[in-house]
mmCIF file of C-alpha atoms in Angstrom:
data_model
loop_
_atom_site.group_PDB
_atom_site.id
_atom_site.type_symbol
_atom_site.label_atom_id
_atom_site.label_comp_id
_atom_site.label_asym_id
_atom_site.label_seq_id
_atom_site.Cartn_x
_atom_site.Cartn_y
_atom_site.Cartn_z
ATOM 1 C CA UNK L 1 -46.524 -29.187 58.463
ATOM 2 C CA UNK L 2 -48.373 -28.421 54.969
ATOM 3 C CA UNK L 3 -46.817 -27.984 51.810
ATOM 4 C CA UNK L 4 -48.881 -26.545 48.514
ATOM 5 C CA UNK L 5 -47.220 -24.781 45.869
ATOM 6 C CA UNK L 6 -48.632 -21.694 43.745
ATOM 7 C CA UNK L 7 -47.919 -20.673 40.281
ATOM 8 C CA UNK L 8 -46.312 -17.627 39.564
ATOM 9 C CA UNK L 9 -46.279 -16.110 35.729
ATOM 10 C CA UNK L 10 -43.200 -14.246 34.732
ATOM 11 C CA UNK L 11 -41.846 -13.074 30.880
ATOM 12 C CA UNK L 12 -39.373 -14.035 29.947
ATOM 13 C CA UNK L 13 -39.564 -13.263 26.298
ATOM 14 C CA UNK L 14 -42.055 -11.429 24.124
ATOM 15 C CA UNK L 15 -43.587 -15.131 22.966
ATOM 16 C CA UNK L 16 -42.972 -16.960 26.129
ATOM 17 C CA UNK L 17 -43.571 -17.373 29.805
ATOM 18 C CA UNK L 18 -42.227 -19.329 32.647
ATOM 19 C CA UNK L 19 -43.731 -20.555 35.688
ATOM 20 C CA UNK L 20 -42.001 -20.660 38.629
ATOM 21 C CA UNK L 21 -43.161 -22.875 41.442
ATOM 22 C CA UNK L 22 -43.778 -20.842 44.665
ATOM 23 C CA UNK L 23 -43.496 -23.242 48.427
ATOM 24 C CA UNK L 24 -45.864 -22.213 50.897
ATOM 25 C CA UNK L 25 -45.111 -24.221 54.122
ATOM 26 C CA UNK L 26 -47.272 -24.220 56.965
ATOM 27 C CA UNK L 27 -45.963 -24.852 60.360
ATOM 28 C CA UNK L 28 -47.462 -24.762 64.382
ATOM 29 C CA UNK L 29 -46.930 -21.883 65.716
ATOM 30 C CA UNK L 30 -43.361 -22.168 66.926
ATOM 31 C CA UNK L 31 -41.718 -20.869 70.223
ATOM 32 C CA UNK L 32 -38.542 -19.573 71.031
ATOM 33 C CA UNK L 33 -36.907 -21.447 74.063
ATOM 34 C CA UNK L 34 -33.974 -18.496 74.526
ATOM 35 C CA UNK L 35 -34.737 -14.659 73.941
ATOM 36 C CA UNK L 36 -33.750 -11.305 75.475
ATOM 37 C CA UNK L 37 -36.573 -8.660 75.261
ATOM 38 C CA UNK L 38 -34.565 -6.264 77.692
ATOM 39 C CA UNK L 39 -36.962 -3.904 79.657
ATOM 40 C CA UNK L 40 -38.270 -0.559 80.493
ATOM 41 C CA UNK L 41 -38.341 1.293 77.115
ATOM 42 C CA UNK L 42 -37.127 -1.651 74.852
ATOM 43 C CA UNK L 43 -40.092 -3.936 75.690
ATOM 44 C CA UNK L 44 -41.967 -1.414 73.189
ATOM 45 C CA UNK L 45 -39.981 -2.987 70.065
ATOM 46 C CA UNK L 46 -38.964 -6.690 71.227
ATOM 47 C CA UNK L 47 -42.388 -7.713 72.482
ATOM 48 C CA UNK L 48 -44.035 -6.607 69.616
ATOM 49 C CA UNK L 49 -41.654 -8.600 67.595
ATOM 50 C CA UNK L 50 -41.513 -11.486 69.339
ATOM 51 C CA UNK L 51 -44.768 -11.706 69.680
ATOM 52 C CA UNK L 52 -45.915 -11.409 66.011
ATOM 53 C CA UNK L 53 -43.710 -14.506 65.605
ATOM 54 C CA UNK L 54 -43.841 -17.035 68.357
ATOM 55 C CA UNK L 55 -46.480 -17.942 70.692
ATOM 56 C CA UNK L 56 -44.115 -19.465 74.209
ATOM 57 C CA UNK L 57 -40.818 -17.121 74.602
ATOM 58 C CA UNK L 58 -38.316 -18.402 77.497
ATOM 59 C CA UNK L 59 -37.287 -14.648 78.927
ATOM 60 C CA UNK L 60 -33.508 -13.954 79.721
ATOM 61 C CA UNK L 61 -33.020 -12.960 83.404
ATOM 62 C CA UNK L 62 -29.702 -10.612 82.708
ATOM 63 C CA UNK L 63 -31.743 -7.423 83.290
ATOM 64 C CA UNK L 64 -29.811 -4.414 85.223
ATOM 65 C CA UNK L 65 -30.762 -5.829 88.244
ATOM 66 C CA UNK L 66 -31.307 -9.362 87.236
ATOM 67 C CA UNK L 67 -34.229 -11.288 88.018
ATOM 68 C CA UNK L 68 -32.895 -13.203 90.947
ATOM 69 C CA UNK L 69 -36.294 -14.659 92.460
ATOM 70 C CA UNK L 70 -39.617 -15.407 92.069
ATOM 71 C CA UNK L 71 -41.507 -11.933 92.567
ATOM 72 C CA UNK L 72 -38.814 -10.080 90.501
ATOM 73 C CA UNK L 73 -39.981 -12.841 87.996
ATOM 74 C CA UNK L 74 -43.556 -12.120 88.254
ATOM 75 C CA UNK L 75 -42.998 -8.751 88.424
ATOM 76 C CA UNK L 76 -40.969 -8.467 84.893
ATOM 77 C CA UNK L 77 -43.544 -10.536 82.929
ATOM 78 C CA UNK L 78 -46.782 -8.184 83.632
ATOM 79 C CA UNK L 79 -44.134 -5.452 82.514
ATOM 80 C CA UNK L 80 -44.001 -7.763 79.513
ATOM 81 C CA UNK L 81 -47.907 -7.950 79.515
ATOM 82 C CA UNK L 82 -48.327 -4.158 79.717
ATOM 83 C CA UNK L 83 -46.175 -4.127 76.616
ATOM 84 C CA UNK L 84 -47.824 -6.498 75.103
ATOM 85 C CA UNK L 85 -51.003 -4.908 75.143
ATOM 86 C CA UNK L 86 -49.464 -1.791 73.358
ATOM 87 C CA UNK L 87 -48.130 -3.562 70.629
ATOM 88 C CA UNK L 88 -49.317 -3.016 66.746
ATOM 89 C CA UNK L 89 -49.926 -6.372 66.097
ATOM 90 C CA UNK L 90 -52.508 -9.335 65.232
ATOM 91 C CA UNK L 91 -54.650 -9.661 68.221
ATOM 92 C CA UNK L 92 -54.636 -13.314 67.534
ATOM 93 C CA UNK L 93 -50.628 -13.110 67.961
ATOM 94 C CA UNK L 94 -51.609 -11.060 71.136
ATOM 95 C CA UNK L 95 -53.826 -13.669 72.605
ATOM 96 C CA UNK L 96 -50.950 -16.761 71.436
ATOM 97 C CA UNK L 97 -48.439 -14.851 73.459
ATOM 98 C CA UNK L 98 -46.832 -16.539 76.510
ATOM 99 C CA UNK L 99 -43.604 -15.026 77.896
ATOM 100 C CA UNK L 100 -42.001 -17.811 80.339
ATOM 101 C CA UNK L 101 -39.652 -16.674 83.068
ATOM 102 C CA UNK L 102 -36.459 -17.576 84.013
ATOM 103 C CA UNK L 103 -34.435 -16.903 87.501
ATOM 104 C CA UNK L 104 -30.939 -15.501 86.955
ATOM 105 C CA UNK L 105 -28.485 -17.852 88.970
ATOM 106 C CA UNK L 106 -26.111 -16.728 91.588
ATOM 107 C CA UNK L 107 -23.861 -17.576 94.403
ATOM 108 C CA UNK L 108 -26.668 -16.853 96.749
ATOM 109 C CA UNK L 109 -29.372 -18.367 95.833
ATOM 110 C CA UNK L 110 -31.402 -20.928 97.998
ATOM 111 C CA UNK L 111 -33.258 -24.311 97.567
ATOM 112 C CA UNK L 112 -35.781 -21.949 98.751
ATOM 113 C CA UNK L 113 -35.944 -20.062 95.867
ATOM 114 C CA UNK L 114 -35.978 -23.392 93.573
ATOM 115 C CA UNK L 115 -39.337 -24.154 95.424
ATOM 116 C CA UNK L 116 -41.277 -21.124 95.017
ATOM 117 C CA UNK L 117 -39.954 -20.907 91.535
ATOM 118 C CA UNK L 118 -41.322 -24.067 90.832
ATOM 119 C CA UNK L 119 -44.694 -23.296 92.303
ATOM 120 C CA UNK L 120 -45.125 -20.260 90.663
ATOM 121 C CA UNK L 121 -46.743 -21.896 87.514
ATOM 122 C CA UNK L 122 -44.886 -19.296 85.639
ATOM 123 C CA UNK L 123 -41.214 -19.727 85.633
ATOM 124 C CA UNK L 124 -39.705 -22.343 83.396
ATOM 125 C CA UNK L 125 -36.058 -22.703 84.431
ATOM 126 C CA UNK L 126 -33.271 -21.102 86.011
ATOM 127 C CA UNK L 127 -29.978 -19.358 84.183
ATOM 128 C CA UNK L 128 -27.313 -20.317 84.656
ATOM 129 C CA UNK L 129 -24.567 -17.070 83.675
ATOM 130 C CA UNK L 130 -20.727 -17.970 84.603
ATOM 131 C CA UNK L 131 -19.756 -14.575 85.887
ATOM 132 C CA UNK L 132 -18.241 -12.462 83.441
ATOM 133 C CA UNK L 133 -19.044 -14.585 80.559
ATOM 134 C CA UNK L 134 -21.756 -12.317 78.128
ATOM 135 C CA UNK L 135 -23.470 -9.250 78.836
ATOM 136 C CA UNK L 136 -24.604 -8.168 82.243
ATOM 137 C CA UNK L 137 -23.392 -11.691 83.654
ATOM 138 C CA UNK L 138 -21.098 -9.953 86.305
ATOM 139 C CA UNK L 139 -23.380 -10.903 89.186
ATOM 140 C CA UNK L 140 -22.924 -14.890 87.647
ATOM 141 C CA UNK L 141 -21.947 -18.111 89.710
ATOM 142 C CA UNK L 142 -18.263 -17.875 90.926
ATOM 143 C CA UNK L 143 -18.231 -21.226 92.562
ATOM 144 C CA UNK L 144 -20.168 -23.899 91.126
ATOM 145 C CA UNK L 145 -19.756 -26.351 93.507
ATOM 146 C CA UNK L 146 -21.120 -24.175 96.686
ATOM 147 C CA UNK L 147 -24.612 -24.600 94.299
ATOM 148 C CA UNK L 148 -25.250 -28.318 95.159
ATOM 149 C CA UNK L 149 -28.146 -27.681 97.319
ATOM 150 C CA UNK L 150 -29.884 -25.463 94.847
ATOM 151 C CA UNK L 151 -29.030 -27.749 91.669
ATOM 152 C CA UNK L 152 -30.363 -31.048 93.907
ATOM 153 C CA UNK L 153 -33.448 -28.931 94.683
ATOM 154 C CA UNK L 154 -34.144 -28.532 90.408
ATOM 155 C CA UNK L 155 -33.550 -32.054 90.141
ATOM 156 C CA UNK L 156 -36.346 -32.627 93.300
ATOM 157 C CA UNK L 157 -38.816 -29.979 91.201
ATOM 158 C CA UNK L 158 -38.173 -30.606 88.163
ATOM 159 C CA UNK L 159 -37.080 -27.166 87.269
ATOM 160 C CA UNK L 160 -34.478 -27.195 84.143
ATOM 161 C CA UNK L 161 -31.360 -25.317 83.835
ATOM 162 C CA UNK L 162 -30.374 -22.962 81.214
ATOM 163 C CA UNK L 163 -26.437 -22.927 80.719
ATOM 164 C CA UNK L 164 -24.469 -20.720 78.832
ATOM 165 C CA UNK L 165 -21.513 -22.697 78.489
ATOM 166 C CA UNK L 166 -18.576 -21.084 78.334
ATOM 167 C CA UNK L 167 -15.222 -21.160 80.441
ATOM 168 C CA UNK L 168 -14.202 -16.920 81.485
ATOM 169 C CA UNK L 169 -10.358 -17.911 82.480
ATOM 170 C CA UNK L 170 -8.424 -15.128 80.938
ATOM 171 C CA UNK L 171 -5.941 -17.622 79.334
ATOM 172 C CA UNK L 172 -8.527 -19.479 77.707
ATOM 173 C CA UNK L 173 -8.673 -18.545 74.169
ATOM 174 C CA UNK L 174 -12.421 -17.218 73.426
ATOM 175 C CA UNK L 175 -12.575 -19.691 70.572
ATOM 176 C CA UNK L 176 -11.728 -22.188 72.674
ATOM 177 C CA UNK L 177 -13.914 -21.298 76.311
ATOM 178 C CA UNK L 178 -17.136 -23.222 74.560
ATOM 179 C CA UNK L 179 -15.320 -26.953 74.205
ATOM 180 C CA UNK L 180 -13.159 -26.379 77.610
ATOM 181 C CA UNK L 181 -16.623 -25.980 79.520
ATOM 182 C CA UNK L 182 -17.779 -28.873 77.773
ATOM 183 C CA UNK L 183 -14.951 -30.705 78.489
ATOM 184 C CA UNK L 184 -14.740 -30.067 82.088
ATOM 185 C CA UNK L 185 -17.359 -28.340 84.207
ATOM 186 C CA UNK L 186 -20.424 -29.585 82.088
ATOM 187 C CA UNK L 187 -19.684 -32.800 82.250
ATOM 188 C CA UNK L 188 -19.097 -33.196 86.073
ATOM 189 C CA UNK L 189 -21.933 -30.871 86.662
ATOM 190 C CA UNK L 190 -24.351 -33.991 84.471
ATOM 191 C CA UNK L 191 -21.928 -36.342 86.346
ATOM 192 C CA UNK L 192 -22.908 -35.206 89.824
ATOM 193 C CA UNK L 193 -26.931 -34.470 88.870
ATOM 194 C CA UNK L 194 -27.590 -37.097 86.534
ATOM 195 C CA UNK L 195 -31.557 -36.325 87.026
ATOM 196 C CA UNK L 196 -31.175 -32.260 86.267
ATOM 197 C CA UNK L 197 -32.731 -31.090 83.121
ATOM 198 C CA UNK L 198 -29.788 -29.159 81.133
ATOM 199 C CA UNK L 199 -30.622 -26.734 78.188
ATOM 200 C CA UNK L 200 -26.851 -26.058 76.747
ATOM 201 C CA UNK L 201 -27.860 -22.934 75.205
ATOM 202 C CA UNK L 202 -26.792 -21.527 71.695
ATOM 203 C CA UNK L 203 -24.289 -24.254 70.883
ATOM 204 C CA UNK L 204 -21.600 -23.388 68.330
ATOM 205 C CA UNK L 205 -19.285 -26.102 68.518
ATOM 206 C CA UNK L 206 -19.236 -29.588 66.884
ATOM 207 C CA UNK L 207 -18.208 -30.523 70.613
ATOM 208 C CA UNK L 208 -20.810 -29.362 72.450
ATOM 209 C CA UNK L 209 -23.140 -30.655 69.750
ATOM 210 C CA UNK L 210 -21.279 -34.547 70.200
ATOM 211 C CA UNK L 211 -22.212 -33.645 73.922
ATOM 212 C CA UNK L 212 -25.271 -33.252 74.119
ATOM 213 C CA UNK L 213 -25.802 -36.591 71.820
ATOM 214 C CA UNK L 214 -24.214 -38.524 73.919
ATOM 215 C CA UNK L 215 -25.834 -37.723 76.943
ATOM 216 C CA UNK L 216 -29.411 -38.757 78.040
ATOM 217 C CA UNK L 217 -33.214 -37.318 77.013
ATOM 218 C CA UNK L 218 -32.209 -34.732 79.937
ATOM 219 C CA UNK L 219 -29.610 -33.131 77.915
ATOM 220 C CA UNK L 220 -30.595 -30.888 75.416
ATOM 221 C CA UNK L 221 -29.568 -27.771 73.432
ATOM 222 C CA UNK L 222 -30.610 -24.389 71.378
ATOM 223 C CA UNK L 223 -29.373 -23.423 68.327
ATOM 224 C CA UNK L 224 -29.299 -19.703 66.837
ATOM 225 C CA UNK L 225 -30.220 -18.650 63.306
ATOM 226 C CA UNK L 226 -26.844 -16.783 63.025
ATOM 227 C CA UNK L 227 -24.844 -19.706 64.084
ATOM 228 C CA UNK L 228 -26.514 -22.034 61.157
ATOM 229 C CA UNK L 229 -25.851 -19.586 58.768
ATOM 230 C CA UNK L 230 -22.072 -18.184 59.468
ATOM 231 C CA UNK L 231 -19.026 -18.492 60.530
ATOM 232 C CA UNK L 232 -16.214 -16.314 62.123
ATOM 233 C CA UNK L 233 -15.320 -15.572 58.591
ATOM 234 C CA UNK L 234 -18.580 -13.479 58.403
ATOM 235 C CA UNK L 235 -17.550 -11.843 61.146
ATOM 236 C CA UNK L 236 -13.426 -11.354 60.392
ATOM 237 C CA UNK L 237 -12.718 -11.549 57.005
ATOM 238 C CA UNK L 238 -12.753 -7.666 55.310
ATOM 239 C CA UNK L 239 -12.891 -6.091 58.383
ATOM 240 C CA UNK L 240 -15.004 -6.445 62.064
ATOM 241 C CA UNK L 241 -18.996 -6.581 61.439
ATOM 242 C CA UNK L 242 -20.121 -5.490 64.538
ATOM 243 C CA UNK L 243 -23.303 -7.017 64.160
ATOM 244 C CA UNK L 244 -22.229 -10.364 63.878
ATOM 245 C CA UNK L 245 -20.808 -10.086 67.089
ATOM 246 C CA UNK L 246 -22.351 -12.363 69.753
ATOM 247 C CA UNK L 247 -21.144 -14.590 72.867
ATOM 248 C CA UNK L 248 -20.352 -17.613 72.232
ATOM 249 C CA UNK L 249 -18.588 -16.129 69.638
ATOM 250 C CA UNK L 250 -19.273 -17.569 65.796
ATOM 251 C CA UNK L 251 -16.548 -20.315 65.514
ATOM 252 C CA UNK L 252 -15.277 -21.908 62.481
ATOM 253 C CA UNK L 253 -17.063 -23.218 59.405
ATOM 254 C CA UNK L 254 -16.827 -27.017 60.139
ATOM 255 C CA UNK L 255 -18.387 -26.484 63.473
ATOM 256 C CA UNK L 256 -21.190 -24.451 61.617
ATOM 257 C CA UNK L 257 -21.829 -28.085 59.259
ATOM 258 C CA UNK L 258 -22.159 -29.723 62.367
ATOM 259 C CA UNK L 259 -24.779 -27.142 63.589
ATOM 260 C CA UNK L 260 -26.703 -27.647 60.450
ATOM 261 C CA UNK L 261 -26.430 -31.491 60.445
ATOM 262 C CA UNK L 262 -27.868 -31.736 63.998
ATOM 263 C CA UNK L 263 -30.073 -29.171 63.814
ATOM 264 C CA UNK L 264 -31.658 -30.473 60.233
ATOM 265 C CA UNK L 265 -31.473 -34.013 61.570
ATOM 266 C CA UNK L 266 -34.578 -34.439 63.409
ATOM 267 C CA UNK L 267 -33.228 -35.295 66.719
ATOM 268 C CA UNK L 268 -35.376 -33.492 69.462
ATOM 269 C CA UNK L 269 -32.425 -32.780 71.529
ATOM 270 C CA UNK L 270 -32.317 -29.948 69.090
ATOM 271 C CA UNK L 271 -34.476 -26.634 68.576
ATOM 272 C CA UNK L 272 -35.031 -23.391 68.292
ATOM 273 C CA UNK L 273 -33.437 -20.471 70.826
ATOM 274 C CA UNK L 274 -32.809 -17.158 68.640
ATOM 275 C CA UNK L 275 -30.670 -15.661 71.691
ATOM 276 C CA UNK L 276 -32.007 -12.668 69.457
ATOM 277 C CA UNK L 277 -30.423 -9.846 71.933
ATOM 278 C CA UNK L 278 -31.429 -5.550 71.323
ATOM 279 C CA UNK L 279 -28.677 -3.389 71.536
ATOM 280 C CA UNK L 280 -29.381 0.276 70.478
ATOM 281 C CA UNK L 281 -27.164 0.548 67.244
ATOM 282 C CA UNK L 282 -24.867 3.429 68.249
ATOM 283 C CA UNK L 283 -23.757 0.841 71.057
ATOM 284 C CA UNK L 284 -23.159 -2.032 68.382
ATOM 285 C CA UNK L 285 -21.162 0.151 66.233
ATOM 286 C CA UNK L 286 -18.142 1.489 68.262
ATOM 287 C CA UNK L 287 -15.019 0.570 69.671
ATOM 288 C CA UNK L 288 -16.391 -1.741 72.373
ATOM 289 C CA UNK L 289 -19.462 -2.908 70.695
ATOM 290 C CA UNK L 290 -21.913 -4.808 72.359
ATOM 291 C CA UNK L 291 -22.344 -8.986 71.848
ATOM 292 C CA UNK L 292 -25.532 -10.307 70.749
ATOM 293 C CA UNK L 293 -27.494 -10.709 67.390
ATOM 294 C CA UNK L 294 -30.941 -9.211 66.950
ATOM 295 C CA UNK L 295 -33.102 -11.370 65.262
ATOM 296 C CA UNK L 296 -36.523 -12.037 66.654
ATOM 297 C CA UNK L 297 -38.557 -9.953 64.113
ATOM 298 C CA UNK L 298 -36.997 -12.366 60.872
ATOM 299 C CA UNK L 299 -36.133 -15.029 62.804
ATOM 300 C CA UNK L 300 -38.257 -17.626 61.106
ATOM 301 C CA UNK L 301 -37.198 -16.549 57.634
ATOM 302 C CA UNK L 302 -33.377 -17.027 58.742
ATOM 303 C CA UNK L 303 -33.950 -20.453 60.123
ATOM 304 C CA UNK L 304 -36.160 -21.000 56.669
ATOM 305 C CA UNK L 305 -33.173 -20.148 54.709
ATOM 306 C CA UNK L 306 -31.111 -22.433 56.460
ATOM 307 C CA UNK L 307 -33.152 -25.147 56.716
ATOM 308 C CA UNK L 308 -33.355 -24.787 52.895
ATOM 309 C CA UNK L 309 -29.942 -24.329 51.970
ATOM 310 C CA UNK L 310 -29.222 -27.978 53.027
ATOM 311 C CA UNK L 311 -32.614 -29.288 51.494
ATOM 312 C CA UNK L 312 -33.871 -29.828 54.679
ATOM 313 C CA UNK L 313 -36.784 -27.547 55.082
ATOM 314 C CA UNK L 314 -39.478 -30.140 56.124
ATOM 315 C CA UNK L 315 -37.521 -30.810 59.188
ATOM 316 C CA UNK L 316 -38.069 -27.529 60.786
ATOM 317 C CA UNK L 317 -41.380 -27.655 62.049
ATOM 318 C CA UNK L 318 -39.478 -29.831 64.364
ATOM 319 C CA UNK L 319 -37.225 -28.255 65.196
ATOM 320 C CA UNK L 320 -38.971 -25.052 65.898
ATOM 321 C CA UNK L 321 -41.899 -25.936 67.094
ATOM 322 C CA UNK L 322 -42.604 -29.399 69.001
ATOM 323 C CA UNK L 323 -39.060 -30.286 70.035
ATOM 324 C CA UNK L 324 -38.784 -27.523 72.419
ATOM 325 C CA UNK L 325 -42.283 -27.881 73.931
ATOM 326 C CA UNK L 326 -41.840 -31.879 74.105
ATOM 327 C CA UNK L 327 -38.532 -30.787 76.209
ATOM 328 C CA UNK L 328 -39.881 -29.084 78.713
ATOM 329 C CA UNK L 329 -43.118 -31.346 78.756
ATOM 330 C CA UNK L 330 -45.815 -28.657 77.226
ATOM 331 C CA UNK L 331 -48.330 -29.327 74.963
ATOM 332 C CA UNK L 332 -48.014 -28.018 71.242
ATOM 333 C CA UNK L 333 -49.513 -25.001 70.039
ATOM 334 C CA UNK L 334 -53.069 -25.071 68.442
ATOM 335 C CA UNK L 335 -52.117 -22.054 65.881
ATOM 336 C CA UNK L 336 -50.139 -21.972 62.894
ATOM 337 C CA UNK L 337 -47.505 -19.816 60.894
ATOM 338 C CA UNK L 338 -47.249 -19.743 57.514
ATOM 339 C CA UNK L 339 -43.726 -19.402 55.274
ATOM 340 C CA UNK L 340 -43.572 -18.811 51.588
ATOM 341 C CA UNK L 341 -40.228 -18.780 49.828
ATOM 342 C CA UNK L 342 -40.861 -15.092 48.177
ATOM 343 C CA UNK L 343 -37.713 -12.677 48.724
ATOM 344 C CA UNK L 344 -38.013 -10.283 51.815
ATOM 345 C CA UNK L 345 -35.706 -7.337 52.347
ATOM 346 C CA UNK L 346 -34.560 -7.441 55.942
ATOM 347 C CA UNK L 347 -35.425 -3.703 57.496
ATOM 348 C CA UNK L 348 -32.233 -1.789 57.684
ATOM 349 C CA UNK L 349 -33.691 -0.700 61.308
ATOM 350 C CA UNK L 350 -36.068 -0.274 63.941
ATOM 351 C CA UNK L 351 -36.814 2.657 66.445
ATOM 352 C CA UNK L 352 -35.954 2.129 69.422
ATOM 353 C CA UNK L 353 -35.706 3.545 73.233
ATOM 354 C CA UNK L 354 -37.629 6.334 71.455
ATOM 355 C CA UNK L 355 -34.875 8.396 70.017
ATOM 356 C CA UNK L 356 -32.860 5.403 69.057
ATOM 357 C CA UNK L 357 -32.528 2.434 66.432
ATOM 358 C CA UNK L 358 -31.936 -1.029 66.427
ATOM 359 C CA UNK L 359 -30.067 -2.905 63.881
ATOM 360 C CA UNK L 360 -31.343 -6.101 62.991
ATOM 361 C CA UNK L 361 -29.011 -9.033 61.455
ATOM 362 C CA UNK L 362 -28.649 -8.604 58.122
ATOM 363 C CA UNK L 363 -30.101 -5.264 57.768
ATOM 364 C CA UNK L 364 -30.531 -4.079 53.923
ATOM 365 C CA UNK L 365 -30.082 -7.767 53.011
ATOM 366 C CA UNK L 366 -32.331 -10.206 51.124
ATOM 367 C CA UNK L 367 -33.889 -13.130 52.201
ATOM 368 C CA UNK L 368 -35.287 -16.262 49.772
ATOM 369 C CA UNK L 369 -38.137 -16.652 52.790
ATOM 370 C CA UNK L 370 -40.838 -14.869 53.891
ATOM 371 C CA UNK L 371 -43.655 -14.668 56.477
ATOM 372 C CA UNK L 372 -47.097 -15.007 54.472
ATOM 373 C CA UNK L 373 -49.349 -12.119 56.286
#
């Protein structure tokens, strides 16, 4: 990473000037290990976005019907491709682009499916969805421990898996459903595979963040921008803001500090997963709005912001873009992004499904960081 700095003149009187020092940081390319493009008519927005801002993007298999094996993975990523080649961006983003697939874990699937995954050269891991537990999860694992065969066959092929870890028991308070899987089935499921890569995706607990440190080079986790930067005050206090709804749900501030402090530590069982999730904006804002955040178009100016707000902002290139890759055993990008901590207004929206818009997170709002064109 490369800092310089650049002058900037303003008045401040009609005698005198100030100058005020202007960062311009210079990071690899980075890549987002957990992201939900969506398909058919959405991959017209999210591609384009994603693209313009990350070179390797690890696709969410939760489609309507979910990507369940290896042709259905193929298939979705030249859908991705045909996108791609639509989109109104840098053809040098175009040409960094690299959409990674992922199979969508369920009570039927084989060893079989493991291996052909595997030699597919294009899949990078397998999601694991409790049933019931986010958005179109309902065809999720019911019975963990019928998976053995399939979980032994990762370990054989090296194949990671991709948890989101929550507990769906009614009873179980939804603040609560991150630490209890922690507590129980995560920890016999590392027990019983000690060689299975793990990915504990989107972490918002100071528990599953203790987790993950105390477990091996195997274990590792992704952190969001919007769970480094709020809390479930953001999302409570004055009234419901629908677009700071997500699953796992934003917990309380201490857990956020402990977010920040691993994530702005250095420790390369940490890095970057947006979970940046479209949902058309008339479908956010209603009575039964939909979870997820939508940030993949200003995702690098959020994490900037929060990287900054601790005075940690030369650790992100590590966190966004070599601790990932190092992970899951890929080489680093040869391209580079530059940052420069100039205001940006976040778009209030973005068309979408063609007669619809998309809301990002925090639409209208200002942000210290920018992405230098």
């Amino acid at each position: 990473m490369t800092h310089n700095t650049a002058p900037t003149t303003a008045d401040t009187s009609d005698t005198a000037a100030a100058t005020q020092e202007v960062r311009h940081i210079t990071l690899t390319r980075p890549d987002d290990w957990h992201i939900h493009l969506r398909d058919g008519l959405s991959l017209s927005t999210t591609v384009a976005h994603a693209a313009a801002n990350f070179s390797r993007v690890i696709c969410m298999p939760n489609l309507v019907p979910p990507v369940k094996n290896t042709e259905q993975a193929l298939a979705y990523r030249s859908r991705i491709m045909q996108a791609l080649a639509h989109a109104d961006i840098d053809d040098t983003a175009k040409r960094a682009f690299d959409p990674r697939m992922t199979l969508y874990l369920t009570d039927s699937t084989t060893a079989e499916d493991i291996k052909q995954a595997s030699e597919s050269g294009m899949i990078q891991a397998v999601k694991l969805y409790p049933a019931g537990a986010t958005t179109n999860s309902a065809d999720g694992v019911t019975n963990l421990g019928g998976r053995s065969a399939v979980f032994e066959a990762m370990q054989k092929y090296k194949l990671p898996l991709l948890i989101h870890g929550e507990v769906t028991d009614a009873h179980v308070d939804i603040f609560d459903r991150e630490k209890q899987f922690v507590d129980t089935t995560l920890s016999n499921l590392v027990r019983q595979f000690p060689e299975l890569k793990i990915v504990v995706e989107h972490i918002t607990t100071g528990d599953a963040a203790d987790f993950v440190l105390s477990q091996s080079a195997l274990v590792a986790a992704t952190i969001t921008p919007q769970h480094l930067l709020f809390n479930r005050n953001h999302l409570l206090v004055g009234g419901v803001k629908p677009h700071f709804y997500c699953l796992p749900i934003l917990k309380r501030q201490q857990h956020q500090q402990v977010l920040l402090d691993v994530a702005t530590s250095g420790n390369p069982k940490f890095f970057l997963g947006t979970d940046s999730a479209p949902h058309a904006t008339n479908a956010k804002e209603n009575a039964c709005g939909c979870a997820g955040c939508y940030s993949a178009s200003i995702a690098l100016p959020l994490y900037a912001t929060a990287f900054d707000s601790v005075g940690k902002i030369d650790r992100l290139e590590g966190f966004a873009c070599h601790f990932g890759a190092q992970f899951y055993g890929l080489p680093l990008n040869n391209s580079t992004i530059t940052l420069v901590n100039e205001p940006m207004t976040v778009p209030q929206s973005y068309p979408y499904l063609d007669t619809q818009s998309l809301t990002p997170l925090m639409a209208g709002e200002t942000l210290p960081w920018s992405i230098k064109s």
